[in-house]
Structures are given as structure tokens and as C-alpha cells.
Amino acid sequence: MAAPMRKHGTAIQRLYVALTQAWTLESRATTGVFHSQTRNASSKTSKAKKSKKTRVFAPPVMQYMKSPLLSTHIGEEPKDNVWFTSDYPEPYFTFEEAIKRHKLMAQPNLYDYMDSYVFANMVLSSWTNREGNYTSLSRSVVVPHPFEQPKKARCAVFTKHKDNVRKAIEAGALHAGGTELLAQIQTDQISVYELDHILSTTDMFKQLKPMRPLFGEMFPTEKNGNLSEDIPKMMEKFLNGVLLKIEQTKTRGVANIKFPIGPLSMTLEQLSDNLETLKKEVHKARPLKVTGIYVLQLEIEVPPSPTVFKLDPEKYDSKELLKKKH
């Protein structure tokens, strides 16, 4: 009985060895095919990446806004001294004409609003060279002829020293403090959207870095002038300066900005100088490489008067690219 058992055991061993060899050969072949397929796929992917061209976003060409009733107009300018306004396009006025007409109606013996503020309302093309990114601006600008702002700016000052906190509050800051003020903003006890400016001293700069996405354009930097050790000087600039803030509309690539240029009681030259300074700052917000029309519409208004004068936007558009941005 021992010999048959040895033969039977030998047969099983041979079968086991044969199956093991077959499995090894099959696994090697499969592995080789897999590796070859992987190499081919990776080479195809690398070739596809090399051949793929970078798509460049081309901003659409914007046009100056025209009246929707343009097709019903019977001419460009009326020939008589009496006409239907629907028959002709709205005329453009010069800045001098607009101010003179408002001053005439604002006399004390008429509507008496000489102390009201003159506002410039701009409609801008906010397209940039990157799809989904639009022109943004939130900055306080000191004009050549300063004036008291119609709306007091809401400022928050970050500083660790108690003396600086006291100086900021005395200068007119809405909030001032260090880590405790930062904690109130992080817990939404104080909303960033209720602030116009965020100022800081250098000792709080590192702690504010994680808040950059939330603060956005208001984030303190030396370039914008809201990061400094001289708190009274910063407060004077941001409380007395004109706030320029571009707001995007529901229409893609179109934005609005409205800002005061001074009280109507100022001289024409003073108002003109302020408008020119603020206009340049608005143009600096546009990326250098973006060309085409920027100012789509410009209006001058003096609330509470309902009269709005349209200015020719081509005369206030940027014809040349700004070489330096300050």
C-alpha cells in the first residue's frame, strides 16, 4: 500500500507544480500587457498635453449705451426750438454746461440746493483678460480740493496698543482694537460688509493675513495707505477722502461706480479738478493689457434735483494705457 500512496502523492505534487507554473506565466503575461498599456496611455496623454493649446479669453467688445428708441428717431438733432424728446436721441452736455444749469436752478430764490453734492455716475466695462474675473476697486482718494463727505466713512482700526486704540476712536473710527476686535469679526458679531475701510498697524499684520479673502479690496497694505503706524494721518485720509467702489451689476461685464466730487457751491474749476483726479483713479483699476471702451456712460446729478445731465463718455474714456499704476 505504501508504493501506490507514493505514486499518488507524486502525481498531486506534479499537478501542483504544473498549475503553479501556468499561473506564474499567465500573471507575467498579464502584467506585461498591463504595463505596456499603461505606457501607451501615458505617452498618449503626454502627447495630448503637449499638443493642447492654451485658450486665451478675449473680452467682448462693449459699446456706448444708446437709447432703446433709436430706431424711432427721425434725426440726430432737432431743427426747431420745440420738439418731442422721443423723436431725437438724448443730447450730451459738457461738464461746464451741466454745472452751470444746476447752479442756475439751485439759487435761493428758486429751488435752493446750493449746499447739495454733485455726483458723477459712471457705467463701466468691467471685463478683464481672465474669464470670470472683473475689474474691482475699493479705495479712498484725497482730492485736490477736499470737502466734508456727505456720508461719514465707517472705519475699523486694528492695533495692539491701547494708546493707538484711543487715538483711533478720537479720530472717528467706528471700531478699534486688537485680537478681541478680530475675534468679533471672525464670529460675525461685527460684519465686514458694514465697514467702508479697514486700517491696521504693522503689529497686527500677521494675524490679519488669514482674513485676506474676507476683507478683499479693504485688506490693509502699504500701497493702499491703510497699513501704517501713523493712525491720525490714516484716519484723516480715509475719513476725508472720497470712497471709490466699483459694484458689479447683474449684467456680466458691466459695473457701476458713483462718487461725490464736491458741493455745488464750489467753483467750476474746483469741481473739474476733483472729477479729473477721481476719473484717473477709476482708470487705474483697469488691467493694463485690457483694451477697448471702458467708460460706457457718464452722468452728472445733484440730488434732490431729479435732473440728470449726460456727458459724452468718449471724452472721459481712457484712450491710452496707463504705463504705471500707483
mmCIF file of C-alpha atoms in Angstrom:
data_model
loop_
_atom_site.group_PDB
_atom_site.id
_atom_site.type_symbol
_atom_site.label_atom_id
_atom_site.label_comp_id
_atom_site.label_asym_id
_atom_site.label_seq_id
_atom_site.Cartn_x
_atom_site.Cartn_y
_atom_site.Cartn_z
ATOM 1 C CA MET A 1 0.000 0.000 0.000
ATOM 2 C CA ALA A 2 2.955 2.293 0.528
ATOM 3 C CA ALA A 3 4.067 2.313 -3.133
ATOM 4 C CA PRO A 4 0.675 3.408 -4.571
ATOM 5 C CA MET A 5 0.498 6.177 -1.992
ATOM 6 C CA ARG A 6 3.913 7.429 -3.085
ATOM 7 C CA LYS A 7 2.825 7.370 -6.733
ATOM 8 C CA HIS A 8 -0.463 9.156 -5.862
ATOM 9 C CA GLY A 9 1.416 11.763 -3.840
ATOM 10 C CA THR A 10 3.869 12.314 -6.657
ATOM 11 C CA ALA A 11 1.041 12.910 -9.144
ATOM 12 C CA ILE A 12 -0.536 15.529 -6.895
ATOM 13 C CA GLN A 13 2.802 17.253 -6.476
ATOM 14 C CA ARG A 14 3.330 17.281 -10.234
ATOM 15 C CA LEU A 15 -0.158 18.722 -10.775
ATOM 16 C CA TYR A 16 0.527 21.400 -8.172
ATOM 17 C CA VAL A 17 3.837 22.342 -9.812
ATOM 18 C CA ALA A 18 2.227 22.465 -13.267
ATOM 19 C CA LEU A 19 -0.619 24.706 -12.074
ATOM 20 C CA THR A 20 1.837 26.989 -10.257
ATOM 21 C CA GLN A 21 3.977 27.373 -13.368
ATOM 22 C CA ALA A 22 0.928 28.060 -15.543
ATOM 23 C CA TRP A 23 -0.363 30.684 -13.092
ATOM 24 C CA THR A 24 3.071 32.342 -12.956
ATOM 25 C CA LEU A 25 3.365 32.512 -16.750
ATOM 26 C CA GLU A 26 -0.175 33.911 -17.075
ATOM 27 C CA SER A 27 0.396 36.553 -14.404
ATOM 28 C CA ARG A 28 3.648 37.626 -16.048
ATOM 29 C CA ALA A 29 1.974 37.925 -19.424
ATOM 30 C CA THR A 30 -0.943 39.902 -17.960
ATOM 31 C CA THR A 31 1.434 42.183 -16.079
ATOM 32 C CA GLY A 32 3.427 42.814 -19.212
ATOM 33 C CA VAL A 33 0.288 43.703 -21.156
ATOM 34 C CA PHE A 34 -0.869 45.975 -18.352
ATOM 35 C CA HIS A 35 2.455 47.790 -18.200
ATOM 36 C CA SER A 36 2.568 48.173 -21.957
ATOM 37 C CA GLN A 37 -0.975 49.557 -21.979
ATOM 38 C CA THR A 38 -0.090 51.953 -19.165
ATOM 39 C CA ARG A 39 2.991 53.146 -21.006
ATOM 40 C CA ASN A 40 0.976 53.656 -24.190
ATOM 41 C CA ALA A 41 -1.750 55.525 -22.320
ATOM 42 C CA SER A 42 0.742 57.767 -20.519
ATOM 43 C CA SER A 43 2.556 58.541 -23.754
ATOM 44 C CA LYS A 44 -0.746 59.419 -25.436
ATOM 45 C CA THR A 45 -1.682 61.656 -22.504
ATOM 46 C CA SER A 46 1.673 63.451 -22.604
ATOM 47 C CA LYS A 47 1.336 63.956 -26.353
ATOM 48 C CA ALA A 48 -2.171 65.297 -25.894
ATOM 49 C CA LYS A 49 -0.940 67.718 -23.232
ATOM 50 C CA LYS A 50 1.838 68.923 -25.498
ATOM 51 C CA SER A 51 -0.479 69.379 -28.435
ATOM 52 C CA LYS A 52 -3.169 71.124 -26.357
ATOM 53 C CA LYS A 53 -3.071 74.881 -26.874
ATOM 54 C CA THR A 54 -3.770 77.378 -24.108
ATOM 55 C CA ARG A 55 -7.101 79.088 -24.685
ATOM 56 C CA VAL A 56 -6.894 82.853 -24.447
ATOM 57 C CA PHE A 57 -10.005 84.659 -23.224
ATOM 58 C CA ALA A 58 -10.998 87.564 -25.443
ATOM 59 C CA PRO A 59 -13.266 90.088 -23.682
ATOM 60 C CA PRO A 60 -16.314 91.047 -25.750
ATOM 61 C CA VAL A 61 -16.337 94.446 -27.382
ATOM 62 C CA MET A 62 -18.578 96.809 -25.420
ATOM 63 C CA GLN A 63 -20.370 99.780 -26.945
ATOM 64 C CA TYR A 64 -21.579 103.048 -25.551
ATOM 65 C CA MET A 65 -25.119 102.735 -24.243
ATOM 66 C CA LYS A 66 -27.671 104.200 -26.575
ATOM 67 C CA SER A 67 -31.368 104.847 -26.266
ATOM 68 C CA PRO A 68 -33.597 101.807 -26.949
ATOM 69 C CA LEU A 69 -35.801 104.122 -29.037
ATOM 70 C CA LEU A 70 -33.020 104.821 -31.504
ATOM 71 C CA SER A 71 -34.925 103.134 -34.339
ATOM 72 C CA THR A 72 -37.856 105.572 -33.903
ATOM 73 C CA HIS A 73 -35.725 108.719 -34.043
ATOM 74 C CA ILE A 74 -36.332 110.986 -37.003
ATOM 75 C CA GLY A 75 -32.936 112.707 -36.779
ATOM 76 C CA GLU A 76 -29.830 113.337 -34.731
ATOM 77 C CA GLU A 77 -30.644 116.907 -33.630
ATOM 78 C CA PRO A 78 -33.920 118.881 -33.603
ATOM 79 C CA LYS A 79 -34.170 121.727 -36.102
ATOM 80 C CA ASP A 80 -36.832 123.667 -34.180
ATOM 81 C CA ASN A 81 -36.778 125.103 -30.679
ATOM 82 C CA VAL A 82 -39.716 122.876 -29.652
ATOM 83 C CA TRP A 83 -39.685 119.091 -30.255
ATOM 84 C CA PHE A 84 -40.797 115.741 -28.894
ATOM 85 C CA THR A 85 -37.985 114.167 -26.869
ATOM 86 C CA SER A 86 -38.911 110.703 -28.159
ATOM 87 C CA ASP A 87 -38.107 111.787 -31.743
ATOM 88 C CA TYR A 88 -34.437 112.539 -31.062
ATOM 89 C CA PRO A 89 -31.623 110.928 -29.042
ATOM 90 C CA GLU A 90 -30.754 112.424 -25.675
ATOM 91 C CA PRO A 91 -28.189 115.207 -26.140
ATOM 92 C CA TYR A 92 -24.782 115.195 -24.499
ATOM 93 C CA PHE A 93 -23.774 118.159 -22.330
ATOM 94 C CA THR A 94 -20.348 119.373 -21.388
ATOM 95 C CA PHE A 95 -19.363 119.319 -17.724
ATOM 96 C CA GLU A 96 -19.394 123.127 -17.688
ATOM 97 C CA GLU A 97 -22.942 123.263 -19.093
ATOM 98 C CA ALA A 98 -24.212 120.700 -16.584
ATOM 99 C CA ILE A 99 -22.787 122.556 -13.582
ATOM 100 C CA LYS A 100 -23.981 125.965 -14.797
ATOM 101 C CA ARG A 101 -27.539 124.707 -15.305
ATOM 102 C CA HIS A 102 -27.611 123.123 -11.861
ATOM 103 C CA LYS A 103 -26.244 126.308 -10.269
ATOM 104 C CA LEU A 104 -28.918 128.332 -12.054
ATOM 105 C CA MET A 105 -31.740 126.160 -10.691
ATOM 106 C CA ALA A 106 -30.189 125.889 -7.214
ATOM 107 C CA GLN A 107 -30.347 129.612 -6.430
ATOM 108 C CA PRO A 108 -32.042 130.534 -3.108
ATOM 109 C CA ASN A 109 -34.906 132.272 -4.924
ATOM 110 C CA LEU A 110 -35.608 129.055 -6.908
ATOM 111 C CA TYR A 111 -35.029 125.533 -5.568
ATOM 112 C CA ASP A 112 -32.289 126.478 -3.086
ATOM 113 C CA TYR A 113 -29.982 123.439 -3.051
ATOM 114 C CA MET A 114 -26.555 125.076 -3.435
ATOM 115 C CA ASP A 115 -25.214 123.054 -0.486
ATOM 116 C CA SER A 116 -26.087 119.738 -2.157
ATOM 117 C CA TYR A 117 -23.354 117.479 -3.504
ATOM 118 C CA VAL A 118 -22.504 116.906 -7.148
ATOM 119 C CA PHE A 119 -22.309 113.203 -8.010
ATOM 120 C CA ALA A 120 -20.707 111.518 -11.003
ATOM 121 C CA ASN A 121 -22.341 108.235 -12.001
ATOM 122 C CA MET A 122 -20.241 106.020 -14.304
ATOM 123 C CA VAL A 123 -21.152 102.808 -16.098
ATOM 124 C CA LEU A 124 -18.003 100.793 -16.850
ATOM 125 C CA SER A 125 -16.961 97.775 -18.869
ATOM 126 C CA SER A 126 -15.527 95.531 -16.147
ATOM 127 C CA TRP A 127 -14.191 92.752 -18.394
ATOM 128 C CA THR A 128 -10.605 91.586 -17.872
ATOM 129 C CA ASN A 129 -8.345 89.175 -19.760
ATOM 130 C CA ARG A 130 -9.383 86.310 -17.467
ATOM 131 C CA GLU A 131 -12.846 84.839 -17.820
ATOM 132 C CA GLY A 132 -14.887 85.168 -14.642
ATOM 133 C CA ASN A 133 -12.687 87.971 -13.242
ATOM 134 C CA TYR A 134 -13.942 91.546 -13.316
ATOM 135 C CA THR A 135 -12.486 94.952 -12.547
ATOM 136 C CA SER A 136 -12.712 95.778 -8.849
ATOM 137 C CA LEU A 137 -11.901 98.865 -6.818
ATOM 138 C CA SER A 138 -12.367 99.952 -3.218
ATOM 139 C CA ARG A 139 -10.138 102.880 -2.354
ATOM 140 C CA SER A 140 -10.187 106.252 -0.626
ATOM 141 C CA VAL A 141 -8.745 109.093 -2.698
ATOM 142 C CA VAL A 142 -7.697 112.534 -1.486
ATOM 143 C CA VAL A 143 -8.878 115.158 -3.979
ATOM 144 C CA PRO A 144 -7.133 118.483 -4.757
ATOM 145 C CA HIS A 145 -9.984 120.421 -3.154
ATOM 146 C CA PRO A 146 -11.109 118.436 -0.068
ATOM 147 C CA PHE A 147 -14.653 118.682 1.240
ATOM 148 C CA GLU A 148 -16.718 117.146 4.002
ATOM 149 C CA GLN A 149 -18.125 113.844 2.795
ATOM 150 C CA PRO A 150 -21.911 113.511 2.503
ATOM 151 C CA LYS A 151 -21.678 110.165 4.303
ATOM 152 C CA LYS A 152 -19.206 109.537 7.113
ATOM 153 C CA ALA A 153 -16.885 106.636 6.335
ATOM 154 C CA ARG A 154 -17.077 103.617 8.662
ATOM 155 C CA CYS A 155 -13.546 102.593 9.657
ATOM 156 C CA ALA A 156 -12.194 99.717 11.746
ATOM 157 C CA VAL A 157 -8.638 100.030 13.084
ATOM 158 C CA PHE A 158 -6.576 97.005 14.163
ATOM 159 C CA THR A 159 -3.824 97.755 16.673
ATOM 160 C CA LYS A 160 -2.491 96.155 19.858
ATOM 161 C CA HIS A 161 -1.522 99.287 21.803
ATOM 162 C CA LYS A 162 -4.153 100.988 23.928
ATOM 163 C CA ASP A 163 -2.842 104.458 23.050
ATOM 164 C CA ASN A 164 -3.438 103.742 19.361
ATOM 165 C CA VAL A 165 -6.933 102.459 20.145
ATOM 166 C CA ARG A 166 -7.685 105.711 21.952
ATOM 167 C CA LYS A 167 -6.280 107.791 19.053
ATOM 168 C CA ALA A 168 -8.358 105.878 16.522
ATOM 169 C CA ILE A 169 -11.605 106.318 18.458
ATOM 170 C CA GLU A 170 -10.906 110.022 18.971
ATOM 171 C CA ALA A 171 -10.198 110.431 15.248
ATOM 172 C CA GLY A 172 -13.586 108.943 14.358
ATOM 173 C CA ALA A 173 -13.068 105.173 13.982
ATOM 174 C CA LEU A 174 -16.189 103.045 14.355
ATOM 175 C CA HIS A 175 -14.246 100.114 15.867
ATOM 176 C CA ALA A 176 -10.694 99.845 17.201
ATOM 177 C CA GLY A 177 -8.816 97.042 18.921
ATOM 178 C CA GLY A 178 -6.510 94.062 18.552
ATOM 179 C CA THR A 179 -7.209 90.337 18.833
ATOM 180 C CA GLU A 180 -10.566 90.952 20.515
ATOM 181 C CA LEU A 181 -11.775 93.000 17.520
ATOM 182 C CA LEU A 182 -10.524 90.287 15.161
ATOM 183 C CA ALA A 183 -12.452 87.664 17.160
ATOM 184 C CA GLN A 184 -15.646 89.725 16.893
ATOM 185 C CA ILE A 185 -15.302 89.825 13.098
ATOM 186 C CA GLN A 186 -14.498 86.096 12.898
ATOM 187 C CA THR A 187 -17.606 85.242 14.936
ATOM 188 C CA ASP A 188 -19.697 87.639 12.817
ATOM 189 C CA GLN A 189 -20.530 89.899 15.756
ATOM 190 C CA ILE A 190 -19.234 92.718 13.544
ATOM 191 C CA SER A 191 -19.962 92.373 9.829
ATOM 192 C CA VAL A 192 -17.245 93.319 7.340
ATOM 193 C CA TYR A 193 -19.972 94.421 4.937
ATOM 194 C CA GLU A 194 -20.899 97.237 7.335
ATOM 195 C CA LEU A 195 -17.398 98.742 7.028
ATOM 196 C CA ASP A 196 -16.006 101.073 4.381
ATOM 197 C CA HIS A 197 -12.320 100.880 5.345
ATOM 198 C CA ILE A 198 -10.081 98.565 7.361
ATOM 199 C CA LEU A 199 -6.898 100.113 8.772
ATOM 200 C CA SER A 200 -4.109 98.432 10.692
ATOM 201 C CA THR A 201 -0.747 98.957 12.325
ATOM 202 C CA THR A 202 2.148 96.636 11.463
ATOM 203 C CA ASP A 203 1.952 94.678 14.746
ATOM 204 C CA MET A 204 -1.398 93.139 13.652
ATOM 205 C CA PHE A 205 -0.492 92.411 10.029
ATOM 206 C CA LYS A 206 0.460 88.723 10.504
ATOM 207 C CA GLN A 207 -2.766 87.966 12.369
ATOM 208 C CA LEU A 208 -4.812 89.598 9.607
ATOM 209 C CA LYS A 209 -3.281 87.574 6.742
ATOM 210 C CA PRO A 210 -5.810 84.680 7.008
ATOM 211 C CA MET A 211 -8.600 87.276 6.685
ATOM 212 C CA ARG A 212 -7.450 88.486 3.246
ATOM 213 C CA PRO A 213 -10.199 86.573 1.321
ATOM 214 C CA LEU A 214 -12.874 88.090 3.576
ATOM 215 C CA PHE A 215 -11.500 91.633 3.577
ATOM 216 C CA GLY A 216 -10.895 91.653 -0.188
ATOM 217 C CA GLU A 217 -10.007 95.108 -1.527
ATOM 218 C CA MET A 218 -10.110 96.537 2.020
ATOM 219 C CA PHE A 219 -7.195 94.380 3.224
ATOM 220 C CA PRO A 220 -4.514 96.645 4.775
ATOM 221 C CA THR A 221 -1.438 97.213 2.593
ATOM 222 C CA GLU A 222 1.186 99.942 2.470
ATOM 223 C CA LYS A 223 0.354 100.548 -1.194
ATOM 224 C CA ASN A 224 -3.248 101.443 -0.375
ATOM 225 C CA GLY A 225 -2.161 103.563 2.579
ATOM 226 C CA ASN A 226 -4.193 101.661 5.187
ATOM 227 C CA LEU A 227 -1.187 99.938 6.834
ATOM 228 C CA SER A 228 0.898 102.372 8.868
ATOM 229 C CA GLU A 229 1.935 103.393 12.364
ATOM 230 C CA ASP A 230 0.592 106.933 11.889
ATOM 231 C CA ILE A 231 -3.059 106.394 12.823
ATOM 232 C CA PRO A 232 -4.151 110.090 12.796
ATOM 233 C CA LYS A 233 -2.789 110.510 9.256
ATOM 234 C CA MET A 234 -4.532 107.337 8.055
ATOM 235 C CA MET A 235 -7.801 108.377 9.654
ATOM 236 C CA GLU A 236 -7.615 111.828 8.060
ATOM 237 C CA LYS A 237 -7.111 110.292 4.624
ATOM 238 C CA PHE A 238 -9.885 107.719 4.842
ATOM 239 C CA LEU A 239 -12.414 109.943 6.601
ATOM 240 C CA ASN A 240 -11.935 112.987 4.354
ATOM 241 C CA GLY A 241 -11.064 111.135 1.143
ATOM 242 C CA VAL A 242 -13.616 110.169 -1.493
ATOM 243 C CA LEU A 243 -14.548 106.485 -1.435
ATOM 244 C CA LEU A 244 -14.349 104.866 -4.872
ATOM 245 C CA LYS A 245 -16.043 101.475 -5.003
ATOM 246 C CA ILE A 246 -16.917 99.593 -8.195
ATOM 247 C CA GLU A 247 -20.066 97.473 -7.919
ATOM 248 C CA GLN A 248 -20.873 94.736 -10.423
ATOM 249 C CA THR A 249 -24.354 94.692 -11.955
ATOM 250 C CA LYS A 250 -26.491 91.690 -12.902
ATOM 251 C CA THR A 251 -25.255 92.113 -16.477
ATOM 252 C CA ARG A 252 -21.950 90.330 -16.999
ATOM 253 C CA GLY A 253 -19.091 92.693 -17.715
ATOM 254 C CA VAL A 254 -20.977 95.850 -16.688
ATOM 255 C CA ALA A 255 -20.293 97.715 -13.436
ATOM 256 C CA ASN A 256 -21.375 100.946 -11.748
ATOM 257 C CA ILE A 257 -19.484 103.472 -9.677
ATOM 258 C CA LYS A 258 -20.985 106.587 -8.112
ATOM 259 C CA PHE A 259 -18.977 109.149 -6.160
ATOM 260 C CA PRO A 260 -19.261 112.797 -4.999
ATOM 261 C CA ILE A 261 -16.930 115.397 -6.494
ATOM 262 C CA GLY A 262 -17.834 118.259 -4.151
ATOM 263 C CA PRO A 263 -20.708 120.532 -3.089
ATOM 264 C CA LEU A 264 -22.408 122.589 -5.781
ATOM 265 C CA SER A 265 -21.223 125.755 -4.012
ATOM 266 C CA MET A 266 -17.648 125.016 -5.166
ATOM 267 C CA THR A 267 -16.301 126.792 -8.220
ATOM 268 C CA LEU A 268 -16.407 125.136 -11.627
ATOM 269 C CA GLU A 269 -12.604 124.780 -11.664
ATOM 270 C CA GLN A 270 -12.550 123.071 -8.265
ATOM 271 C CA LEU A 271 -15.236 120.569 -9.262
ATOM 272 C CA SER A 272 -13.484 119.910 -12.570
ATOM 273 C CA ASP A 273 -10.135 119.243 -10.833
ATOM 274 C CA ASN A 274 -11.748 116.809 -8.400
ATOM 275 C CA LEU A 275 -13.522 114.954 -11.212
ATOM 276 C CA GLU A 276 -10.292 114.647 -13.203
ATOM 277 C CA THR A 277 -8.405 113.225 -10.203
ATOM 278 C CA LEU A 278 -11.119 110.702 -9.377
ATOM 279 C CA LYS A 279 -11.514 109.699 -13.031
ATOM 280 C CA LYS A 280 -7.809 108.822 -13.221
ATOM 281 C CA GLU A 281 -8.106 106.619 -10.136
ATOM 282 C CA VAL A 282 -11.046 104.781 -11.695
ATOM 283 C CA HIS A 283 -8.990 104.176 -14.844
ATOM 284 C CA LYS A 284 -6.108 102.781 -12.783
ATOM 285 C CA ALA A 285 -8.363 99.966 -11.581
ATOM 286 C CA ARG A 286 -8.477 98.513 -15.089
ATOM 287 C CA PRO A 287 -5.801 95.913 -16.030
ATOM 288 C CA LEU A 288 -3.112 97.358 -18.286
ATOM 289 C CA LYS A 289 -3.483 94.797 -21.082
ATOM 290 C CA VAL A 290 -7.250 95.237 -21.479
ATOM 291 C CA THR A 291 -8.153 97.474 -24.394
ATOM 292 C CA GLY A 292 -11.405 98.789 -25.791
ATOM 293 C CA ILE A 293 -14.056 101.086 -24.391
ATOM 294 C CA TYR A 294 -14.002 101.440 -20.599
ATOM 295 C CA VAL A 295 -16.452 104.245 -19.757
ATOM 296 C CA LEU A 296 -19.827 103.330 -21.258
ATOM 297 C CA GLN A 297 -21.869 106.126 -19.707
ATOM 298 C CA LEU A 298 -21.308 109.189 -17.518
ATOM 299 C CA GLU A 299 -23.997 111.256 -15.802
ATOM 300 C CA ILE A 300 -23.887 114.302 -13.526
ATOM 301 C CA GLU A 301 -26.605 114.690 -10.912
ATOM 302 C CA VAL A 302 -27.201 116.855 -7.860
ATOM 303 C CA PRO A 303 -29.795 115.329 -5.515
ATOM 304 C CA PRO A 304 -32.505 116.239 -4.616
ATOM 305 C CA SER A 305 -32.851 117.647 -8.122
ATOM 306 C CA PRO A 306 -34.265 114.962 -10.479
ATOM 307 C CA THR A 307 -32.392 116.483 -13.442
ATOM 308 C CA VAL A 308 -29.579 114.304 -14.806
ATOM 309 C CA PHE A 309 -27.153 115.534 -17.461
ATOM 310 C CA LYS A 310 -25.396 113.008 -19.673
ATOM 311 C CA LEU A 311 -21.803 113.703 -20.656
ATOM 312 C CA ASP A 312 -20.105 112.311 -23.746
ATOM 313 C CA PRO A 313 -18.369 109.148 -22.425
ATOM 314 C CA GLU A 314 -15.785 109.172 -25.222
ATOM 315 C CA LYS A 315 -14.258 112.357 -23.777
ATOM 316 C CA TYR A 316 -13.803 110.678 -20.387
ATOM 317 C CA ASP A 317 -12.630 107.293 -21.645
ATOM 318 C CA SER A 318 -9.006 106.178 -21.427
ATOM 319 C CA LYS A 319 -7.507 106.406 -24.900
ATOM 320 C CA GLU A 320 -4.030 105.332 -23.845
ATOM 321 C CA LEU A 321 -2.948 102.591 -21.491
ATOM 322 C CA LEU A 322 -1.566 103.801 -18.186
ATOM 323 C CA LYS A 323 2.125 102.943 -18.073
ATOM 324 C CA LYS A 324 2.357 102.964 -14.310
ATOM 325 C CA LYS A 325 -0.146 102.174 -11.617
ATOM 326 C CA HIS A 326 0.387 103.966 -8.355
#
